[in-house]
């Protein structure tokens, strides 16, 4: 009798590690990288703040006008009817009015201009009667209106940004408003990327018989092109134990992370597994996720190691669900814009086996009533990269879920802000 081995086509399979457990194990083992560098403020968007930013000034520094109009004393606002105020000068942004203002007078004032001391109301020019040397105001005005107080954005001594903040354009502007020109950010992570496989050829070169072009390294390099990552391109490594080990060992001396693709399943030529499974530092898991079941994770010298599957869609799925959170933890990011998931109605039946998370590639759109709907991009094989290129969202079919019928609700992860 032939005793069958577990395979990825099995419906009921024991020993698969739930996705959440795989992610927990990864996160528990990866430290935050120490080290920081001082860089010009204008290069800091997309980097992570290393130390708190404390305001040493008030922003705005002076109480100023929020509109173009006229500044006067609230006491001069009539209780009924109208009153006239003499215009005795003007205040422009950067050119304050330096004279004194008597009761019954007003100053022409522009947006951002410093409010002359004591004046406590600004009327929009559209809300007053304008004459040659005076204006006419009615009783509608209120003390404090159209006035921006000194320090209302940032107060002197206040902590403005905390360490771990992933810096956005607004943060950069905020620090510029404090007069900063350089800041300390967590250092970049050095991530080395290798493709493994005898069949792989570099795009641009001729393919050998039975060869295919290497796409995984290109997807990963593209996904990792961001300000806080330094990419080390290790190229294509053949299915050769010695070459593989040599490359990983050398890279482990200086990289923070090594990502390799291919060679982690159970085939004859799965050298990554052959080479690393006895090292004691790298574990080979079968994760309950489709696509992306075989996954290796561990440490090679100084570097965290991820052995991702070979199939191109599985590479991207495991990258986004396991590698990216790990990278962001290592980078020390603790505060980043939220990436939201949403619920959408299935526009077709989805086949799904309970007992694993399935990440299908979908096209999310709104129907006439404005409800979110999602369809798949067609064939969902883990080697069909087009299924991902056509998609604008992942359809996340949870671990326990079975088949989904048209009209049922599913969880969707839009690519915007996620990829
Ligand atoms: P493996 O896990 O090495 O057996 O690879 C699984 C499948 O993914 C095979 O069909 C490989 O040819 C394919 N594959 C592996 N690496 C790459 C790559 N870098 N680019 C495109 N396809 C790949
Ligand atoms: Mg291979």
mmCIF file of C-alpha atoms and ligand atoms in Angstrom, residues 195-196 199-200 212-217 261-265 270 309-312, ligand 1:
data_model
loop_
_atom_site.group_PDB
_atom_site.id
_atom_site.type_symbol
_atom_site.label_atom_id
_atom_site.label_comp_id
_atom_site.label_asym_id
_atom_site.label_seq_id
_atom_site.Cartn_x
_atom_site.Cartn_y
_atom_site.Cartn_z
ATOM 1 C CA UNK A 195 16.144 34.561 -5.773
ATOM 2 C CA UNK A 196 16.978 30.872 -5.734
ATOM 3 C CA UNK A 199 15.617 27.858 -13.850
ATOM 4 C CA UNK A 200 15.889 31.590 -13.200
ATOM 5 C CA UNK A 212 12.041 31.549 -16.794
ATOM 6 C CA UNK A 213 12.721 35.148 -15.929
ATOM 7 C CA UNK A 214 13.169 36.011 -12.279
ATOM 8 C CA UNK A 215 10.213 38.168 -11.251
ATOM 9 C CA UNK A 216 10.254 37.691 -7.477
ATOM 10 C CA UNK A 217 13.329 39.784 -6.821
ATOM 11 C CA UNK A 261 12.448 33.163 -2.538
ATOM 12 C CA UNK A 262 12.034 29.588 -3.728
ATOM 13 C CA UNK A 263 13.442 26.320 -2.513
ATOM 14 C CA UNK A 264 11.490 26.060 0.751
ATOM 15 C CA UNK A 265 9.028 23.285 -0.065
ATOM 16 C CA UNK A 270 14.653 22.729 -2.543
ATOM 17 C CA UNK A 309 7.863 30.481 -1.324
ATOM 18 C CA UNK A 310 8.866 30.496 -4.994
ATOM 19 C CA UNK A 311 5.533 31.171 -6.613
ATOM 20 C CA UNK A 312 5.251 34.862 -7.434
HETATM 21 P P1 LIG B 1 10.151 26.466 -5.701
HETATM 22 O O1 LIG B 1 9.525 26.752 -4.387
HETATM 23 O O2 LIG B 1 11.580 26.860 -5.748
HETATM 24 O O3 LIG B 1 9.918 25.072 -6.126
HETATM 25 O O4 LIG B 1 9.396 27.390 -6.748
HETATM 26 C C1 LIG B 1 8.010 27.263 -6.969
HETATM 27 C C2 LIG B 1 7.637 27.844 -8.309
HETATM 28 O O5 LIG B 1 7.948 29.232 -8.346
HETATM 29 C C3 LIG B 1 8.383 27.233 -9.477
HETATM 30 O O6 LIG B 1 7.493 27.130 -10.562
HETATM 31 C C4 LIG B 1 9.467 28.226 -9.771
HETATM 32 O O7 LIG B 1 9.921 28.187 -11.080
HETATM 33 C C5 LIG B 1 8.776 29.526 -9.458
HETATM 34 N N1 LIG B 1 9.753 30.538 -9.071
HETATM 35 C C6 LIG B 1 10.708 30.376 -8.133
HETATM 36 N N2 LIG B 1 11.454 31.483 -8.023
HETATM 37 C C7 LIG B 1 10.960 32.376 -8.931
HETATM 38 C C8 LIG B 1 11.328 33.708 -9.289
HETATM 39 N N3 LIG B 1 12.342 34.315 -8.698
HETATM 40 N N4 LIG B 1 10.622 34.315 -10.254
HETATM 41 C C9 LIG B 1 9.591 33.683 -10.850
HETATM 42 N N5 LIG B 1 9.196 32.438 -10.535
HETATM 43 C C10 LIG B 1 9.874 31.770 -9.600
#
